[in-house]
Amino acid sequence: MNFQIYAAKSTLHPYVKQYYYWEDDAQGNIPLPQHLFALGDQYIIFLQSGEAICKPANHASFSLPPVSVIGHFTHPGQLQLNGPVKMVVVQLNAYGCHRLTGMSMHTFTNYYRNLCKHNNQLWQQLSNTLFEGTTPDEIGSILDTALENALQQKAYPLKQVDDIADYVQQQNGIVSMESLSGKYGISRPTLERMFMEIIGIPPQLYARMMRFKTAMRSLQQMNFRQWQTSHYNFGYYNQTLFIKDHVLFNGKTPAPVESGSAAIAQMPMPDMAMQVAVAG
C-alpha cells in the first residue's frame, strides 16, 4: 500500500486543507486509512481504479463515479472499497466546494455529485492529468495549480457564510443561533437559507458537529472524573446530550456507557477506518 498526505499551497487556504494519494494492489475489500474522512469536511475524489461504494445511514447505497464530490455526511455510514484501488482525494473545508464549483450544496448532502457532468471541464481534465504518467511526488503541485486556476476562474459569493462558519468553529460549536443572528445582523431564516446553499446543512447542525468534534478530542485527554466536572465547557450540560450526538454522528451509544462502565472518557475513537461521517 502507498498512502501519502500532501499539504495544500497556502494560497488555497482555507478552502483546501490537504491532499491524499492512495494506491493499493490488494484484491477485494480494502479498509480505509485512518482519519481519511472526517465529520464537517467535504471531499473531491478522483478514482482511477477500483470501486468505491458509499452506504450512508438512512440512504440507499451508491457507487462513486471516477470524479465526484461527496458530503456533507450528517449521519454515520460506510465506504466500501473494492481493490485494487488508485485514488486521489482533496479535503475541503465546509464551504470550499461551493467556492470552487458554485454548486448549491444542499442538493447532495449525504450524497455525491458527478463532477464529470459539471459545466467546468477542469475536473475531468485534472483527473486525466493526475493519472497520465504522473508520479506520486507530482500530485501536490498538479492539484495546487489546478485548484488555484479554479479559484481564479470565478469568485462565487460566499455571502458572509465563510465568516460565520469560521466563527462557529472558533467557538467549538458552542454558540446559539440567536447569538449568531444578532452578531451578524441576519435573521435566522436567512441564515439557515444561506448555510443550506453554501455549506449544505443548517447552521445549528454544523455547530453540533463542531461541538462534538471538540468534545471527542477532549475525551481522549481526560479520565471520566475529569470529564464529569468539565463536560459543560464543551457545550454538553449533561452526559445524555453527548450520547445523543454520539448516536447521531457515529450511529451507536458509546460502548462504555452501554455497559455502565465509568470509563467513557477513555473509550477509543470510533472506527474511523470504515466511517464516512466521523469525528476526526
PDB file of C-alpha atoms in Angstrom, residues 45-272:
ATOM      1  CA  ILE A  45     -12.405  12.133  -5.137  1.00  0.00           C
ATOM      2  CA  PHE A  46     -10.504  11.169  -8.280  1.00  0.00           C
ATOM      3  CA  LEU A  47     -10.785   7.414  -8.726  1.00  0.00           C
ATOM      4  CA  GLN A  48      -8.679   5.755 -11.437  1.00  0.00           C
ATOM      5  CA  SER A  49      -9.131   2.123 -10.462  1.00  0.00           C
ATOM      6  CA  GLY A  50     -11.224   0.161  -8.008  1.00  0.00           C
ATOM      7  CA  GLU A  51     -14.783   0.656  -6.846  1.00  0.00           C
ATOM      8  CA  ALA A  52     -15.987   2.906  -4.028  1.00  0.00           C
ATOM      9  CA  ILE A  53     -19.457   2.225  -2.621  1.00  0.00           C
ATOM     10  CA  CYS A  54     -20.951   4.619  -0.064  1.00  0.00           C
ATOM     11  CA  LYS A  55     -23.529   3.287   2.379  1.00  0.00           C
ATOM     12  CA  PRO A  56     -24.863   6.224   4.417  1.00  0.00           C
ATOM     13  CA  ALA A  57     -27.358   5.536   7.157  1.00  0.00           C
ATOM     14  CA  ASN A  58     -30.972   6.067   6.076  1.00  0.00           C
ATOM     15  CA  HIS A  59     -29.956   6.340   2.414  1.00  0.00           C
ATOM     16  CA  ALA A  60     -29.590   3.916  -0.468  1.00  0.00           C
ATOM     17  CA  SER A  61     -26.054   2.780  -1.290  1.00  0.00           C
ATOM     18  CA  PHE A  62     -24.343   4.321  -4.295  1.00  0.00           C
ATOM     19  CA  SER A  63     -21.124   3.853  -6.262  1.00  0.00           C
ATOM     20  CA  LEU A  64     -18.933   6.875  -6.821  1.00  0.00           C
ATOM     21  CA  PRO A  65     -18.101   7.891 -10.401  1.00  0.00           C
ATOM     22  CA  PRO A  66     -14.444   8.495 -11.364  1.00  0.00           C
ATOM     23  CA  VAL A  67     -14.600  12.197 -10.410  1.00  0.00           C
ATOM     24  CA  SER A  68     -17.004  13.215  -7.660  1.00  0.00           C
ATOM     25  CA  VAL A  69     -17.533  15.411  -4.643  1.00  0.00           C
ATOM     26  CA  ILE A  70     -19.100  13.889  -1.530  1.00  0.00           C
ATOM     27  CA  GLY A  71     -20.688  15.157   1.670  1.00  0.00           C
ATOM     28  CA  HIS A  72     -21.556  16.580   3.965  1.00  0.00           C
ATOM     29  CA  PHE A  73     -22.350  13.312   5.703  1.00  0.00           C
ATOM     30  CA  THR A  74     -24.535  14.119   8.675  1.00  0.00           C
ATOM     31  CA  HIS A  75     -25.086  10.537   9.800  1.00  0.00           C
ATOM     32  CA  PRO A  76     -22.748   7.571  10.089  1.00  0.00           C
ATOM     33  CA  GLY A  77     -22.076   5.477   7.054  1.00  0.00           C
ATOM     34  CA  GLN A  78     -19.665   3.088   5.448  1.00  0.00           C
ATOM     35  CA  LEU A  79     -17.342   3.482   2.494  1.00  0.00           C
ATOM     36  CA  GLN A  80     -16.573   0.096   0.995  1.00  0.00           C
ATOM     37  CA  LEU A  81     -13.629  -0.137  -1.387  1.00  0.00           C
ATOM     38  CA  ASN A  82     -13.019  -2.979  -3.807  1.00  0.00           C
ATOM     39  CA  GLY A  83      -9.428  -3.128  -4.986  1.00  0.00           C
ATOM     40  CA  PRO A  84      -7.009  -2.858  -6.497  1.00  0.00           C
ATOM     41  CA  VAL A  85      -7.544   0.856  -5.901  1.00  0.00           C
ATOM     42  CA  LYS A  86      -5.828   4.033  -7.023  1.00  0.00           C
ATOM     43  CA  MET A  87      -7.272   7.359  -5.999  1.00  0.00           C
ATOM     44  CA  VAL A  88      -6.536  10.988  -5.136  1.00  0.00           C
ATOM     45  CA  VAL A  89      -8.620  12.803  -2.527  1.00  0.00           C
ATOM     46  CA  VAL A  90      -8.873  16.564  -1.942  1.00  0.00           C
ATOM     47  CA  GLN A  91     -10.013  17.542   1.552  1.00  0.00           C
ATOM     48  CA  LEU A  92     -12.029  20.763   1.607  1.00  0.00           C
ATOM     49  CA  ASN A  93     -13.383  22.823   4.459  1.00  0.00           C
ATOM     50  CA  ALA A  94     -17.100  23.329   4.982  1.00  0.00           C
ATOM     51  CA  TYR A  95     -17.537  25.953   2.238  1.00  0.00           C
ATOM     52  CA  GLY A  96     -14.617  25.039  -0.028  1.00  0.00           C
ATOM     53  CA  CYS A  97     -16.677  23.085  -2.536  1.00  0.00           C
ATOM     54  CA  HIS A  98     -19.076  25.952  -3.168  1.00  0.00           C
ATOM     55  CA  ARG A  99     -16.149  28.345  -3.619  1.00  0.00           C
ATOM     56  CA  LEU A 100     -14.568  26.015  -6.188  1.00  0.00           C
ATOM     57  CA  THR A 101     -17.673  24.908  -8.083  1.00  0.00           C
ATOM     58  CA  GLY A 102     -20.529  27.276  -7.277  1.00  0.00           C
ATOM     59  CA  MET A 103     -22.885  24.345  -6.768  1.00  0.00           C
ATOM     60  CA  SER A 104     -25.845  24.554  -4.422  1.00  0.00           C
ATOM     61  CA  MET A 105     -24.582  22.340  -1.654  1.00  0.00           C
ATOM     62  CA  HIS A 106     -27.827  21.086  -0.129  1.00  0.00           C
ATOM     63  CA  THR A 107     -28.544  19.075  -3.288  1.00  0.00           C
ATOM     64  CA  PHE A 108     -26.065  16.351  -2.322  1.00  0.00           C
ATOM     65  CA  THR A 109     -25.866  16.281   1.458  1.00  0.00           C
ATOM     66  CA  ASN A 110     -25.338  12.589   2.363  1.00  0.00           C
ATOM     67  CA  TYR A 111     -24.831  12.002  -1.351  1.00  0.00           C
ATOM     68  CA  TYR A 112     -22.490  12.987  -4.186  1.00  0.00           C
ATOM     69  CA  ARG A 113     -22.244  14.965  -7.417  1.00  0.00           C
ATOM     70  CA  ASN A 114     -20.549  13.700 -10.569  1.00  0.00           C
ATOM     71  CA  LEU A 115     -18.007  16.383 -11.493  1.00  0.00           C
ATOM     72  CA  CYS A 116     -17.603  14.935 -14.982  1.00  0.00           C
ATOM     73  CA  LYS A 117     -21.070  16.357 -15.626  1.00  0.00           C
ATOM     74  CA  HIS A 118     -20.204  19.759 -14.176  1.00  0.00           C
ATOM     75  CA  ASN A 119     -20.193  22.661 -16.611  1.00  0.00           C
ATOM     76  CA  ASN A 120     -16.498  23.272 -15.868  1.00  0.00           C
ATOM     77  CA  GLN A 121     -14.317  20.796 -17.777  1.00  0.00           C
ATOM     78  CA  LEU A 122     -11.433  21.447 -15.385  1.00  0.00           C
ATOM     79  CA  TRP A 123     -12.350  18.455 -13.223  1.00  0.00           C
ATOM     80  CA  GLN A 124     -12.213  15.853 -15.991  1.00  0.00           C
ATOM     81  CA  GLN A 125      -9.021  17.403 -17.331  1.00  0.00           C
ATOM     82  CA  LEU A 126      -7.484  17.357 -13.861  1.00  0.00           C
ATOM     83  CA  SER A 127      -8.385  13.706 -13.440  1.00  0.00           C
ATOM     84  CA  ASN A 128      -6.702  12.850 -16.727  1.00  0.00           C
ATOM     85  CA  THR A 129      -3.580  14.787 -15.756  1.00  0.00           C
ATOM     86  CA  LEU A 130      -3.331  13.146 -12.338  1.00  0.00           C
ATOM     87  CA  PHE A 131      -3.258   9.630 -13.753  1.00  0.00           C
ATOM     88  CA  GLU A 132      -1.378  10.029 -17.049  1.00  0.00           C
ATOM     89  CA  GLY A 133       2.200   9.119 -16.229  1.00  0.00           C
ATOM     90  CA  THR A 134       2.209  11.184 -13.036  1.00  0.00           C
ATOM     91  CA  THR A 135       4.394  10.128 -10.132  1.00  0.00           C
ATOM     92  CA  PRO A 136       3.047  10.465  -6.563  1.00  0.00           C
ATOM     93  CA  ASP A 137       5.575  13.227  -5.877  1.00  0.00           C
ATOM     94  CA  GLU A 138       3.951  15.377  -8.581  1.00  0.00           C
ATOM     95  CA  ILE A 139       0.409  15.076  -7.233  1.00  0.00           C
ATOM     96  CA  GLY A 140       0.609  18.051  -4.851  1.00  0.00           C
ATOM     97  CA  SER A 141       1.901  20.570  -7.388  1.00  0.00           C
ATOM     98  CA  ILE A 142      -0.605  19.440 -10.040  1.00  0.00           C
ATOM     99  CA  LEU A 143      -3.501  19.886  -7.638  1.00  0.00           C
ATOM    100  CA  ASP A 144      -2.195  23.253  -6.405  1.00  0.00           C
ATOM    101  CA  THR A 145      -2.037  24.637  -9.938  1.00  0.00           C
ATOM    102  CA  ALA A 146      -5.442  23.315 -10.985  1.00  0.00           C
ATOM    103  CA  LEU A 147      -7.272  24.453  -7.846  1.00  0.00           C
ATOM    104  CA  GLU A 148      -5.675  27.903  -7.958  1.00  0.00           C
ATOM    105  CA  ASN A 149      -6.996  28.114 -11.504  1.00  0.00           C
ATOM    106  CA  ALA A 150     -10.455  27.069 -10.338  1.00  0.00           C
ATOM    107  CA  LEU A 151     -10.487  29.772  -7.671  1.00  0.00           C
ATOM    108  CA  GLN A 152      -9.438  32.423 -10.168  1.00  0.00           C
ATOM    109  CA  GLN A 153     -11.932  31.472 -12.870  1.00  0.00           C
ATOM    110  CA  LYS A 154     -14.923  32.777 -10.946  1.00  0.00           C
ATOM    111  CA  ALA A 155     -15.429  34.175  -7.475  1.00  0.00           C
ATOM    112  CA  TYR A 156     -18.646  32.553  -6.287  1.00  0.00           C
ATOM    113  CA  PRO A 157     -20.073  34.732  -3.489  1.00  0.00           C
ATOM    114  CA  LEU A 158     -19.956  33.196  -0.035  1.00  0.00           C
ATOM    115  CA  LYS A 159     -22.451  35.722   1.396  1.00  0.00           C
ATOM    116  CA  GLN A 160     -20.571  36.022   4.705  1.00  0.00           C
ATOM    117  CA  VAL A 161     -21.237  32.353   5.449  1.00  0.00           C
ATOM    118  CA  ASP A 162     -17.496  31.721   5.461  1.00  0.00           C
ATOM    119  CA  ASP A 163     -17.014  34.237   8.269  1.00  0.00           C
ATOM    120  CA  ILE A 164     -19.900  32.767  10.231  1.00  0.00           C
ATOM    121  CA  ALA A 165     -18.708  29.171   9.769  1.00  0.00           C
ATOM    122  CA  ASP A 166     -15.187  30.147  10.849  1.00  0.00           C
ATOM    123  CA  TYR A 167     -16.594  31.847  13.931  1.00  0.00           C
ATOM    124  CA  VAL A 168     -18.661  28.767  14.836  1.00  0.00           C
ATOM    125  CA  GLN A 169     -15.554  26.622  14.511  1.00  0.00           C
ATOM    126  CA  GLN A 170     -13.504  29.041  16.628  1.00  0.00           C
ATOM    127  CA  GLN A 171     -16.209  28.787  19.290  1.00  0.00           C
ATOM    128  CA  ASN A 172     -16.037  24.976  19.083  1.00  0.00           C
ATOM    129  CA  GLY A 173     -19.691  24.933  18.127  1.00  0.00           C
ATOM    130  CA  ILE A 174     -20.765  26.400  21.459  1.00  0.00           C
ATOM    131  CA  VAL A 175     -22.937  29.172  20.055  1.00  0.00           C
ATOM    132  CA  SER A 176     -26.669  29.758  19.811  1.00  0.00           C
ATOM    133  CA  MET A 177     -28.492  30.633  16.610  1.00  0.00           C
ATOM    134  CA  GLU A 178     -29.867  33.733  18.286  1.00  0.00           C
ATOM    135  CA  SER A 179     -26.381  34.999  19.092  1.00  0.00           C
ATOM    136  CA  LEU A 180     -25.249  34.335  15.521  1.00  0.00           C
ATOM    137  CA  SER A 181     -28.229  36.217  14.108  1.00  0.00           C
ATOM    138  CA  GLY A 182     -27.537  39.135  16.406  1.00  0.00           C
ATOM    139  CA  LYS A 183     -23.781  39.209  15.819  1.00  0.00           C
ATOM    140  CA  TYR A 184     -24.098  39.263  12.028  1.00  0.00           C
ATOM    141  CA  GLY A 185     -27.393  41.128  11.718  1.00  0.00           C
ATOM    142  CA  ILE A 186     -29.066  38.296   9.791  1.00  0.00           C
ATOM    143  CA  SER A 187     -32.443  36.766  10.560  1.00  0.00           C
ATOM    144  CA  ARG A 188     -32.430  33.101  11.459  1.00  0.00           C
ATOM    145  CA  PRO A 189     -34.412  32.017   8.350  1.00  0.00           C
ATOM    146  CA  THR A 190     -31.966  33.902   6.112  1.00  0.00           C
ATOM    147  CA  LEU A 191     -29.000  32.445   7.983  1.00  0.00           C
ATOM    148  CA  GLU A 192     -30.368  28.928   7.520  1.00  0.00           C
ATOM    149  CA  ARG A 193     -31.081  29.509   3.835  1.00  0.00           C
ATOM    150  CA  MET A 194     -27.547  30.805   3.223  1.00  0.00           C
ATOM    151  CA  PHE A 195     -25.958  27.887   5.068  1.00  0.00           C
ATOM    152  CA  MET A 196     -28.007  25.370   3.085  1.00  0.00           C
ATOM    153  CA  GLU A 197     -26.889  26.891  -0.208  1.00  0.00           C
ATOM    154  CA  ILE A 198     -23.185  27.307   0.579  1.00  0.00           C
ATOM    155  CA  ILE A 199     -22.429  24.620   3.163  1.00  0.00           C
ATOM    156  CA  GLY A 200     -25.337  22.239   2.605  1.00  0.00           C
ATOM    157  CA  ILE A 201     -26.555  21.826   6.186  1.00  0.00           C
ATOM    158  CA  PRO A 202     -28.311  24.123   8.679  1.00  0.00           C
ATOM    159  CA  PRO A 203     -26.081  26.256  10.923  1.00  0.00           C
ATOM    160  CA  GLN A 204     -27.387  24.546  14.056  1.00  0.00           C
ATOM    161  CA  LEU A 205     -26.325  21.129  12.749  1.00  0.00           C
ATOM    162  CA  TYR A 206     -22.932  22.491  11.718  1.00  0.00           C
ATOM    163  CA  ALA A 207     -22.454  23.867  15.231  1.00  0.00           C
ATOM    164  CA  ARG A 208     -23.342  20.458  16.713  1.00  0.00           C
ATOM    165  CA  MET A 209     -20.697  18.864  14.503  1.00  0.00           C
ATOM    166  CA  MET A 210     -18.035  21.291  15.711  1.00  0.00           C
ATOM    167  CA  ARG A 211     -19.078  20.830  19.339  1.00  0.00           C
ATOM    168  CA  PHE A 212     -18.958  17.047  19.029  1.00  0.00           C
ATOM    169  CA  LYS A 213     -15.505  17.057  17.419  1.00  0.00           C
ATOM    170  CA  THR A 214     -14.183  19.256  20.224  1.00  0.00           C
ATOM    171  CA  ALA A 215     -15.706  17.015  22.877  1.00  0.00           C
ATOM    172  CA  MET A 216     -14.259  13.871  21.304  1.00  0.00           C
ATOM    173  CA  ARG A 217     -10.790  15.386  21.223  1.00  0.00           C
ATOM    174  CA  SER A 218     -11.067  16.415  24.858  1.00  0.00           C
ATOM    175  CA  LEU A 219     -12.323  12.990  25.958  1.00  0.00           C
ATOM    176  CA  GLN A 220      -9.135  11.423  24.695  1.00  0.00           C
ATOM    177  CA  GLN A 221      -7.141  13.594  27.087  1.00  0.00           C
ATOM    178  CA  MET A 222      -9.256  13.171  30.211  1.00  0.00           C
ATOM    179  CA  ASN A 223     -10.370  10.485  32.600  1.00  0.00           C
ATOM    180  CA  PHE A 224     -14.032  10.017  33.413  1.00  0.00           C
ATOM    181  CA  ARG A 225     -13.944  12.014  36.652  1.00  0.00           C
ATOM    182  CA  GLN A 226     -12.372  14.996  34.895  1.00  0.00           C
ATOM    183  CA  TRP A 227     -14.904  14.830  32.096  1.00  0.00           C
ATOM    184  CA  GLN A 228     -17.814  14.721  34.559  1.00  0.00           C
ATOM    185  CA  THR A 229     -16.773  18.040  36.048  1.00  0.00           C
ATOM    186  CA  SER A 230     -15.823  19.812  32.812  1.00  0.00           C
ATOM    187  CA  HIS A 231     -18.110  18.500  30.057  1.00  0.00           C
ATOM    188  CA  TYR A 232     -20.196  21.671  30.256  1.00  0.00           C
ATOM    189  CA  ASN A 233     -17.136  23.530  28.907  1.00  0.00           C
ATOM    190  CA  PHE A 234     -17.777  21.747  25.605  1.00  0.00           C
ATOM    191  CA  GLY A 235     -21.433  22.684  25.435  1.00  0.00           C
ATOM    192  CA  TYR A 236     -22.763  19.475  26.984  1.00  0.00           C
ATOM    193  CA  TYR A 237     -24.721  20.203  30.124  1.00  0.00           C
ATOM    194  CA  ASN A 238     -25.063  16.505  30.891  1.00  0.00           C
ATOM    195  CA  GLN A 239     -23.839  13.167  29.612  1.00  0.00           C
ATOM    196  CA  THR A 240     -27.149  12.455  27.888  1.00  0.00           C
ATOM    197  CA  LEU A 241     -26.622  15.288  25.390  1.00  0.00           C
ATOM    198  CA  PHE A 242     -23.220  13.930  24.453  1.00  0.00           C
ATOM    199  CA  ILE A 243     -24.601  10.419  23.992  1.00  0.00           C
ATOM    200  CA  LYS A 244     -27.360  11.822  21.777  1.00  0.00           C
ATOM    201  CA  ASP A 245     -24.787  13.418  19.472  1.00  0.00           C
ATOM    202  CA  HIS A 246     -22.621  10.299  19.542  1.00  0.00           C
ATOM    203  CA  VAL A 247     -25.588   8.264  18.323  1.00  0.00           C
ATOM    204  CA  LEU A 248     -26.385  10.875  15.657  1.00  0.00           C
ATOM    205  CA  PHE A 249     -22.893  11.089  14.196  1.00  0.00           C
ATOM    206  CA  ASN A 250     -21.495   7.624  14.904  1.00  0.00           C
ATOM    207  CA  GLY A 251     -24.621   5.510  14.883  1.00  0.00           C
ATOM    208  CA  LYS A 252     -24.361   3.896  18.300  1.00  0.00           C
ATOM    209  CA  THR A 253     -24.187   4.600  22.003  1.00  0.00           C
ATOM    210  CA  PRO A 254     -20.584   4.638  23.292  1.00  0.00           C
ATOM    211  CA  ALA A 255     -19.861   1.091  24.435  1.00  0.00           C
ATOM    212  CA  PRO A 256     -18.665   2.060  27.952  1.00  0.00           C
ATOM    213  CA  VAL A 257     -21.969   3.863  28.537  1.00  0.00           C
ATOM    214  CA  GLU A 258     -23.955   0.858  27.374  1.00  0.00           C
ATOM    215  CA  SER A 259     -22.111  -1.363  29.825  1.00  0.00           C
ATOM    216  CA  GLY A 260     -22.404   1.101  32.703  1.00  0.00           C
ATOM    217  CA  SER A 261     -18.633   1.493  32.924  1.00  0.00           C
ATOM    218  CA  ALA A 262     -17.160   4.692  34.342  1.00  0.00           C
ATOM    219  CA  ALA A 263     -14.555   4.828  31.577  1.00  0.00           C
ATOM    220  CA  ILE A 264     -16.446   6.837  28.983  1.00  0.00           C
ATOM    221  CA  ALA A 265     -13.614   9.352  28.699  1.00  0.00           C
ATOM    222  CA  GLN A 266     -11.145   6.579  27.980  1.00  0.00           C
ATOM    223  CA  MET A 267     -13.180   4.954  25.229  1.00  0.00           C
ATOM    224  CA  PRO A 268     -11.478   4.529  21.861  1.00  0.00           C
ATOM    225  CA  MET A 269     -12.325   6.811  18.973  1.00  0.00           C
ATOM    226  CA  PRO A 270     -14.932   5.405  16.561  1.00  0.00           C
ATOM    227  CA  ASP A 271     -13.722   3.019  13.881  1.00  0.00           C
ATOM    228  CA  MET A 272     -12.599   5.788  11.582  1.00  0.00           C
TER     229      MET A 272
END
